Amino acid sequence: MTDEHSIRARGEEAISELAQALLENPLLGSALGRAVGAGERAVQAQRSAMGALNIASSADVERLARRLRSLSDRLETVEDRLDDIADDMAALRAARDRDRA
């Protein structure tokens, strides 16, 4: 087990040294910075193009879906309330008709 532990420890140390060397490499750091910057510019260009074409983003669609669900819930509440009022009106008419008879 000691040999396995020693091999594992040396492997972890080697990986750690390699990672540190990569992080300290200015060429790699510069390349990563350019890649991240390019990605951000691409996202911004996509947003601009979608806006120019009047195409909604996924965030816009999700926001609209939430608003529609809210409106649907409110409409259902109004429908339930109208049903209650219609039932009350029917009961009042029936009572009035009984009183007239």
Coordinates of C-alpha atoms in Angstrom, one line a residue:
M1 CA 0.0 0.0 0.0
T2 CA 2.9 2.3 0.7
D3 CA 4.1 2.0 -2.9
E4 CA 0.6 2.8 -4.2
H5 CA 0.3 5.8 -1.9
S6 CA 3.8 7.0 -3.0
I7 CA 3.0 6.6 -6.7
R8 CA -0.3 8.5 -6.2
A9 CA 1.4 11.3 -4.3
R10 CA 4.0 11.7 -7.0
G11 CA 1.3 11.7 -9.7
E12 CA -0.6 14.4 -7.8
E13 CA 2.5 16.4 -7.4
A14 CA 3.4 16.1 -11.1
I15 CA -0.1 17.2 -12.1
S16 CA 0.0 20.1 -9.7
E17 CA 3.4 21.2 -11.1
L18 CA 2.1 20.9 -14.7
A19 CA -1.0 22.9 -13.8
Q20 CA 1.0 25.6 -12.2
A21 CA 3.4 25.8 -15.1
L22 CA 0.5 26.2 -17.5
L23 CA -1.1 28.9 -15.4
E24 CA 2.2 30.8 -15.2
N25 CA 2.7 30.6 -19.0
P26 CA 2.1 34.1 -20.4
L27 CA 1.4 32.7 -23.9
L28 CA -1.4 30.4 -22.5
G29 CA -2.7 33.2 -20.3
S30 CA -2.9 35.6 -23.3
A31 CA -4.6 33.0 -25.5
L32 CA -7.2 32.3 -22.8
G33 CA -7.8 36.0 -22.4
R34 CA -8.3 36.5 -26.1
A35 CA -10.6 33.5 -26.3
V36 CA -12.8 34.7 -23.4
G37 CA -12.9 38.2 -25.0
A38 CA -13.8 36.8 -28.3
G39 CA -16.6 34.7 -26.7
E40 CA -18.0 37.8 -25.0
R41 CA -17.9 39.8 -28.3
A42 CA -19.6 36.9 -30.1
V43 CA -22.4 36.9 -27.5
Q44 CA -22.8 40.6 -27.8
A45 CA -22.9 40.4 -31.6
Q46 CA -25.5 37.7 -31.4
R47 CA -27.7 39.8 -29.1
S48 CA -27.3 42.8 -31.5
A49 CA -28.2 40.8 -34.5
M50 CA -31.2 39.2 -32.8
G51 CA -32.3 42.7 -31.7
A52 CA -31.9 44.1 -35.2
L53 CA -34.0 41.2 -36.6
N54 CA -36.5 41.7 -33.8
I55 CA -36.0 38.1 -32.6
A56 CA -36.7 37.5 -28.9
S57 CA -33.9 36.1 -26.7
S58 CA -34.5 33.1 -24.5
A59 CA -34.7 35.4 -21.5
D60 CA -37.4 37.4 -23.3
V61 CA -39.3 34.3 -24.0
E62 CA -39.1 33.0 -20.5
R63 CA -40.2 36.4 -19.1
L64 CA -43.2 36.4 -21.5
A65 CA -44.0 32.8 -20.4
R66 CA -44.0 33.8 -16.8
R67 CA -46.3 36.8 -17.5
L68 CA -48.7 34.5 -19.5
R69 CA -48.8 32.0 -16.6
S70 CA -49.6 34.9 -14.2
L71 CA -52.3 36.3 -16.6
S72 CA -53.8 32.8 -17.0
D73 CA -54.0 32.4 -13.2
R74 CA -55.6 35.7 -12.8
L75 CA -58.1 35.0 -15.6
E76 CA -59.0 31.7 -14.0
T77 CA -59.7 33.5 -10.7
V78 CA -62.0 36.0 -12.5
E79 CA -63.8 33.1 -14.3
D80 CA -64.3 31.3 -10.9
R81 CA -65.7 34.6 -9.4
L82 CA -68.0 35.1 -12.4
D83 CA -69.3 31.5 -12.0
D84 CA -70.0 32.3 -8.3
I85 CA -71.9 35.4 -9.3
A86 CA -73.9 33.6 -11.9
D87 CA -74.8 30.9 -9.4
D88 CA -75.9 33.6 -6.9
M89 CA -77.9 35.4 -9.6
A90 CA -79.7 32.1 -10.5
A91 CA -80.5 31.4 -6.9
L92 CA -81.9 35.0 -6.5
R93 CA -84.1 34.6 -9.6
A94 CA -85.3 31.2 -8.4
A95 CA -86.2 32.7 -5.0
R96 CA -87.9 35.7 -6.7
D97 CA -89.9 33.4 -8.9
R98 CA -91.0 31.3 -5.9
D99 CA -92.1 34.4 -4.1
R100 CA -94.2 35.6 -7.1
A101 CA -95.9 32.2 -7.4

